Coordinates of C-alpha atoms in Angstrom, one line a residue:
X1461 CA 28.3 -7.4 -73.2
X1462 CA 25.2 -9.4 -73.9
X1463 CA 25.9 -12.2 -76.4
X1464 CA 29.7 -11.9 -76.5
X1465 CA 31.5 -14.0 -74.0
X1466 CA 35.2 -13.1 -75.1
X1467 CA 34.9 -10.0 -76.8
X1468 CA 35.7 -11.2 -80.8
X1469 CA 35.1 -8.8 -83.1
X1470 CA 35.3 -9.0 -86.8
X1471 CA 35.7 -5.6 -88.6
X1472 CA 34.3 -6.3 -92.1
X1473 CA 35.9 -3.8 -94.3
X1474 CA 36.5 -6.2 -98.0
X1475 CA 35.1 -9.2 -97.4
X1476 CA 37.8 -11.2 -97.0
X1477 CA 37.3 -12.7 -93.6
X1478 CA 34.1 -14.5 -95.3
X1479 CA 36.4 -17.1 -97.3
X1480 CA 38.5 -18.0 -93.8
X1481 CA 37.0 -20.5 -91.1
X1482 CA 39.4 -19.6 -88.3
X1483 CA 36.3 -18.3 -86.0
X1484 CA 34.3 -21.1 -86.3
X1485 CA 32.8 -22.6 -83.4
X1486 CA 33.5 -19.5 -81.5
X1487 CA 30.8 -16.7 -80.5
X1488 CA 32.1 -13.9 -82.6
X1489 CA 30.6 -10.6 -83.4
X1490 CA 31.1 -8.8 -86.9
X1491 CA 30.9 -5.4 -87.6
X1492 CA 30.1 -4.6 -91.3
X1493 CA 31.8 -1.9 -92.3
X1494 CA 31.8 -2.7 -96.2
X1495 CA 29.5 0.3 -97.0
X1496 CA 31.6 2.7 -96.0
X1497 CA 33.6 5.2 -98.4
X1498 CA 37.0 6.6 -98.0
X1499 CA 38.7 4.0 -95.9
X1500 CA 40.8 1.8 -98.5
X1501 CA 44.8 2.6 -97.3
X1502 CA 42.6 6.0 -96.3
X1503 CA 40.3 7.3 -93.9
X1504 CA 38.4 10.4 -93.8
X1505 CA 36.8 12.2 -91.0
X1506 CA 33.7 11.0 -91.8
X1507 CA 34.5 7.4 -92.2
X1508 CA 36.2 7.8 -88.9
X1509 CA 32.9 9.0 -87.2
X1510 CA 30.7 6.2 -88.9
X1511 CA 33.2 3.4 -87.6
X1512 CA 33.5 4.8 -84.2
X1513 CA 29.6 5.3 -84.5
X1514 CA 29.3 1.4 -85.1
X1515 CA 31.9 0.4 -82.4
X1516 CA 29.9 2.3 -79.3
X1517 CA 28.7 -0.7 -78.5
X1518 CA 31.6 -3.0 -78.2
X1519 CA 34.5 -2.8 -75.5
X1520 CA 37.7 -1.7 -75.7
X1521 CA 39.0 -4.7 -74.3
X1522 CA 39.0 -7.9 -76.7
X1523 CA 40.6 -9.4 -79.7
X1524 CA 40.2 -7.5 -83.1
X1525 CA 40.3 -8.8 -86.3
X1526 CA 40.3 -5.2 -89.2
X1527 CA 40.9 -7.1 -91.9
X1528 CA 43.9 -6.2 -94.6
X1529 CA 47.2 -4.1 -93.7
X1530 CA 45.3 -1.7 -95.8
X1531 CA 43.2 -0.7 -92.8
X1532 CA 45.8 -0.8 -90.4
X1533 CA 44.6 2.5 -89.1
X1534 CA 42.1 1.0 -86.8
X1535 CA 44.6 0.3 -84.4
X1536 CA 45.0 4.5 -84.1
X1537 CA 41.3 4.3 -83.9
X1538 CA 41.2 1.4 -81.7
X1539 CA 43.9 3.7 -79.4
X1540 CA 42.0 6.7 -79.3
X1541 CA 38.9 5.0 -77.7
X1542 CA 41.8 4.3 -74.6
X1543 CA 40.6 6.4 -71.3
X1544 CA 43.3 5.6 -69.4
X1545 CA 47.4 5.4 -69.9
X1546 CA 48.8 2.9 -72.0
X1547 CA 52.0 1.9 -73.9
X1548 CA 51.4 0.3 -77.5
X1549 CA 53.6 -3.1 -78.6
X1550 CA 53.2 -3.1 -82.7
X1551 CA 54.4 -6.4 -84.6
X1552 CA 54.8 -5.1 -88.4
X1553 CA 57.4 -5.3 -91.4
X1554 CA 56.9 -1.4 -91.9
X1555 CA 57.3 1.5 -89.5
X1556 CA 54.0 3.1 -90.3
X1557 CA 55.0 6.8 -89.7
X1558 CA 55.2 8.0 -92.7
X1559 CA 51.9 10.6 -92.7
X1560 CA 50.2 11.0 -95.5
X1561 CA 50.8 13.9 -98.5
X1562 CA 46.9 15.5 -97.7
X1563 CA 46.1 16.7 -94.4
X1564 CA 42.8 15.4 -92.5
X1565 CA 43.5 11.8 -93.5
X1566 CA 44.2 8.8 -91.3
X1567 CA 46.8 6.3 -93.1
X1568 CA 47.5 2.8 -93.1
X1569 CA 51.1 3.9 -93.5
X1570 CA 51.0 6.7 -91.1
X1571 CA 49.2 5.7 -87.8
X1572 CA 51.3 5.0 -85.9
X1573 CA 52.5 9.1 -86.2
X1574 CA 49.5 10.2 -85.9
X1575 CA 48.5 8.2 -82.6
X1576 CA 52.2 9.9 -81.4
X1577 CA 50.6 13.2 -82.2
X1578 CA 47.0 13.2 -81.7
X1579 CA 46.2 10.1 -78.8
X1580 CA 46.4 12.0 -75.0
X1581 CA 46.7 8.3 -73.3
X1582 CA 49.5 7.2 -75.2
X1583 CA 52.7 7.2 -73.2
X1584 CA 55.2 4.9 -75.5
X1585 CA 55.5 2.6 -78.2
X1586 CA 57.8 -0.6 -78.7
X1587 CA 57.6 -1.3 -82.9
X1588 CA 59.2 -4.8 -83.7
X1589 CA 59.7 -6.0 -87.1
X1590 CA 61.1 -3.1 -89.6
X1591 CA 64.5 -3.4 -91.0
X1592 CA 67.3 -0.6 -90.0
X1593 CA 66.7 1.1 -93.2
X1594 CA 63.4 2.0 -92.7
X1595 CA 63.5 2.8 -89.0
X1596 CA 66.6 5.3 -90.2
X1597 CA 63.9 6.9 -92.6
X1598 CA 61.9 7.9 -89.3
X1599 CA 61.4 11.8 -88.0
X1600 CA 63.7 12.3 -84.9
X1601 CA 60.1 13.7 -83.2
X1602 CA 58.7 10.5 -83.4
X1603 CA 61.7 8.5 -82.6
X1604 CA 62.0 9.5 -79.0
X1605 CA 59.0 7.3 -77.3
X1606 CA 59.2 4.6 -80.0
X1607 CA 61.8 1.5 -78.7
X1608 CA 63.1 -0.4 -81.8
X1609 CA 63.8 -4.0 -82.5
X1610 CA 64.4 -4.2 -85.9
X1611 CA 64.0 -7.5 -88.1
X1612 CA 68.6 -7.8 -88.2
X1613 CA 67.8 -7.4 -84.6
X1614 CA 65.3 -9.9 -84.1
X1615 CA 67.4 -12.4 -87.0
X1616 CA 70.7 -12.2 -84.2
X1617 CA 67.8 -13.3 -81.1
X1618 CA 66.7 -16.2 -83.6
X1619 CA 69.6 -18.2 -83.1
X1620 CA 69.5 -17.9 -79.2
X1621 CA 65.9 -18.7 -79.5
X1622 CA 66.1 -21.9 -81.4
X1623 CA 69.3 -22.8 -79.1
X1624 CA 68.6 -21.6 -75.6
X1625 CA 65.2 -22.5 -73.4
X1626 CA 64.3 -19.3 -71.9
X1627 CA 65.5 -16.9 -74.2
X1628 CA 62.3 -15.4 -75.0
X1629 CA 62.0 -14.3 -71.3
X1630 CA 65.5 -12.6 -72.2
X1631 CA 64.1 -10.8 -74.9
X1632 CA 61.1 -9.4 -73.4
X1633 CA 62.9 -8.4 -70.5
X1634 CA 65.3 -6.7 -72.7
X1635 CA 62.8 -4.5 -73.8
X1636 CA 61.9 -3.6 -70.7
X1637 CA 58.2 -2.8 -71.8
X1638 CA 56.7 -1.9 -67.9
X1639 CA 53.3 -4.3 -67.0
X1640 CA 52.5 -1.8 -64.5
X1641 CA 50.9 0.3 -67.5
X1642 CA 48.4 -1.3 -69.7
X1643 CA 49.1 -2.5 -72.9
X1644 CA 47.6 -2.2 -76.4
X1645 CA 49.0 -5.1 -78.8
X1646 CA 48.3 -4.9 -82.6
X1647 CA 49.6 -7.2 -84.9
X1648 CA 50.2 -6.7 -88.4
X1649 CA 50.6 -9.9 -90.2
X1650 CA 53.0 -8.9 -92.6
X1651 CA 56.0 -9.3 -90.4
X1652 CA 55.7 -12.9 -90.9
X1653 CA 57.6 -14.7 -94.0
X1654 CA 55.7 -15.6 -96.6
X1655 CA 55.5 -19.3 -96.3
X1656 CA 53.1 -18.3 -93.2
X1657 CA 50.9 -15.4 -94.4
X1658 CA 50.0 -13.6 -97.5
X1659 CA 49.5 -10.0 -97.4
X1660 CA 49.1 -7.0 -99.3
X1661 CA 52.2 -5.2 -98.3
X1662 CA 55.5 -6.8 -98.7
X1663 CA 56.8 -9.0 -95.8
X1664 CA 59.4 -10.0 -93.1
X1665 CA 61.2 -13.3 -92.4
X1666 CA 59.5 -14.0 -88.8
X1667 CA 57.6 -17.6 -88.0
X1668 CA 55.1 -17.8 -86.5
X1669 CA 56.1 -19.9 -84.3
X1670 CA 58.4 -17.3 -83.2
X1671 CA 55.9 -15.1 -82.7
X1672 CA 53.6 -17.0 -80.5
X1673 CA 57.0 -17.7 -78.7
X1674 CA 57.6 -14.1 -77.8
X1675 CA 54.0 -13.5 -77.4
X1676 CA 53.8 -16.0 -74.3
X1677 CA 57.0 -14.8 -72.6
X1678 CA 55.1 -11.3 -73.0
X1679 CA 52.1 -12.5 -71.6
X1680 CA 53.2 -14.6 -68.9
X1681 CA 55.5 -11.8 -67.9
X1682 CA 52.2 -9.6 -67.4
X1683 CA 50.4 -12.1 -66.0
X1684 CA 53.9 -12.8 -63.0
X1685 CA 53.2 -8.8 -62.5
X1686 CA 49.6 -8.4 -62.4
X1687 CA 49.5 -6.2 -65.5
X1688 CA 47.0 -5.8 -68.2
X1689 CA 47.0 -6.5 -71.3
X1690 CA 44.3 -3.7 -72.5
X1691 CA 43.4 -5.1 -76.1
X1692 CA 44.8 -6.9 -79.1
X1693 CA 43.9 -6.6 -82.7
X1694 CA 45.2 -8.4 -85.5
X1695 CA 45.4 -7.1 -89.4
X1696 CA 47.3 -8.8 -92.1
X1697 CA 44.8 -10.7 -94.9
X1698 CA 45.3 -10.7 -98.4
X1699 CA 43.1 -9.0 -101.4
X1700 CA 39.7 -10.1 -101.7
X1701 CA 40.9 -11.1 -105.2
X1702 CA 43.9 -13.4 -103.8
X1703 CA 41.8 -15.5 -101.8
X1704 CA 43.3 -18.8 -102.9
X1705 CA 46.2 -17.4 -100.4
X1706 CA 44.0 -17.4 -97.5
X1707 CA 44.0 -20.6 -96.1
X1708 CA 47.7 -19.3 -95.0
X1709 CA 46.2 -16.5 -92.9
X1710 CA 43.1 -18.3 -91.9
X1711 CA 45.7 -21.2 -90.0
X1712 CA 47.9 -17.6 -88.6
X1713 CA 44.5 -16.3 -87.4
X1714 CA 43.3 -19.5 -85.9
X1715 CA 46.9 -20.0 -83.8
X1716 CA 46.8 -16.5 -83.0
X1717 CA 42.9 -16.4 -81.5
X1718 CA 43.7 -19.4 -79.6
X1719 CA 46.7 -18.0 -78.3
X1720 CA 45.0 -14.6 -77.1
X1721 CA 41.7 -16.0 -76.1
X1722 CA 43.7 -17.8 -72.8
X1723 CA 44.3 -14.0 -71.6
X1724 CA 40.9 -12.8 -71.9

């Protein structure tokens, strides 16, 4: 694409992204979604067509920034633009498929259901982050191509990771997520602890340390296989009105691009 060397896009739904620095310095492009109805927690089927209308132009492949959990549902949009197969790795503190009360309507809570149901490329999913509880709350349908690793899980790897070298490789070998399929990463903020992001949802206990950790024993395990990591988008900031909390996510976001942009 003309103009965009790594493929950084900015989905401007609030705002909020306007009071963080994180992509400074870096050749980013921003799409404004901000006049656009219907897509707070929700989106209708004709916010859906105007947001796919202003993506055309931009790749599947690249780093995404959509703004608060509350639009989490761009990764189910994000998916759908997918032509080929491709398993999904989702970092979040909530399951997200739970779909909605009103039919028609694309959820921030529900996407991950409805890219289960509705997205032809999608073979399976691997959701990390969600306690037991809410994981137990789950439809059996959708439970059978979604691999768990729930937050008690991931507290019992913590110890082996902050006293073994290597155990990250264990982990992501444990889940056994195949590189020989591409793969779709979206990353929800909010299943990082509080001290290391604010969001608009409630939140897990992970660092983000932790995260980066397992994210470069993912990558590096692609990268030993020759496999492709397809896209990555990252959700996660805080209300508009909260800004005073976004230097948190603004130092998340800046760790996180610098992380990602070394794979693309």
């Amino acid at each position: 694409m003309e103009g965009l060397k790594r493929n950084i896009v900015i989905m401007d739904f609030s705002g909020i992204y306007q009071e963080e620095q994180f992509y400074e310095g870096e050749q980013v492009s921003w799409i404004d979604l901000s006049d656009i109805s219907g897509t707070n927690c929700y989106c209708d089927g004709d916010a859906q067509a105007q947001i796919l209308e202003r993506m055309e132009k931009y790749p599947v492949s690249g780093i995404y920034f959509i703004d608060s959990g509350n639009y989490h549902y761009m990764s189910r949009i994000g998916a759908g633009r997918v032509k080929e197969p491709f398993n999904l790795l989702v970092f979040d503190n909530h399951t997200d498929m739970q779909l909605p009360a009103f039919g028609g309507l694309l959820s921030c809570g529900g996407w991950i259901a409805s890219a289960l149901e509705e997205v032809e490329m999608l073979q399976e999913i691997w959701l990390i982050g969600p306690d037991e509880e809410a994981y137990g709350q789950v439809e059996e349908p959708f439970k059978g191509r979604v691999h768990f690793l729930s937050r008690e899980k991931l507290a019992e790897a913590r110890s082996h990771m902050a006293e073994k070298k290597g155990s990250e490789e264990e982990l992501i070998r444990s889940l056994e997520i195949p590189a020989n399929i591409p793969l779709y990463v979206s990353i929800d903020k909010d299943v990082l602890c509080p001290e290391e992001a604010a969001t608009t949802w409630s939140q897990g206990d992970m660092t983000l340390e932790e995260m980066l950790k397992v994210l470069l024993a993912l990558c590096s395990h692609f990268e030993k296989e020759n496999g492709k990591i397809l896209q990555v988008d990252i959700c996660g900031e805080c209300d508009p009105d909260k800004s005073m909390e976004s230097p948190k996510n603004d130092h998340a976001n800046k760790e996180l691009l610098r992380f990602w942009k070394k794979w693309f």
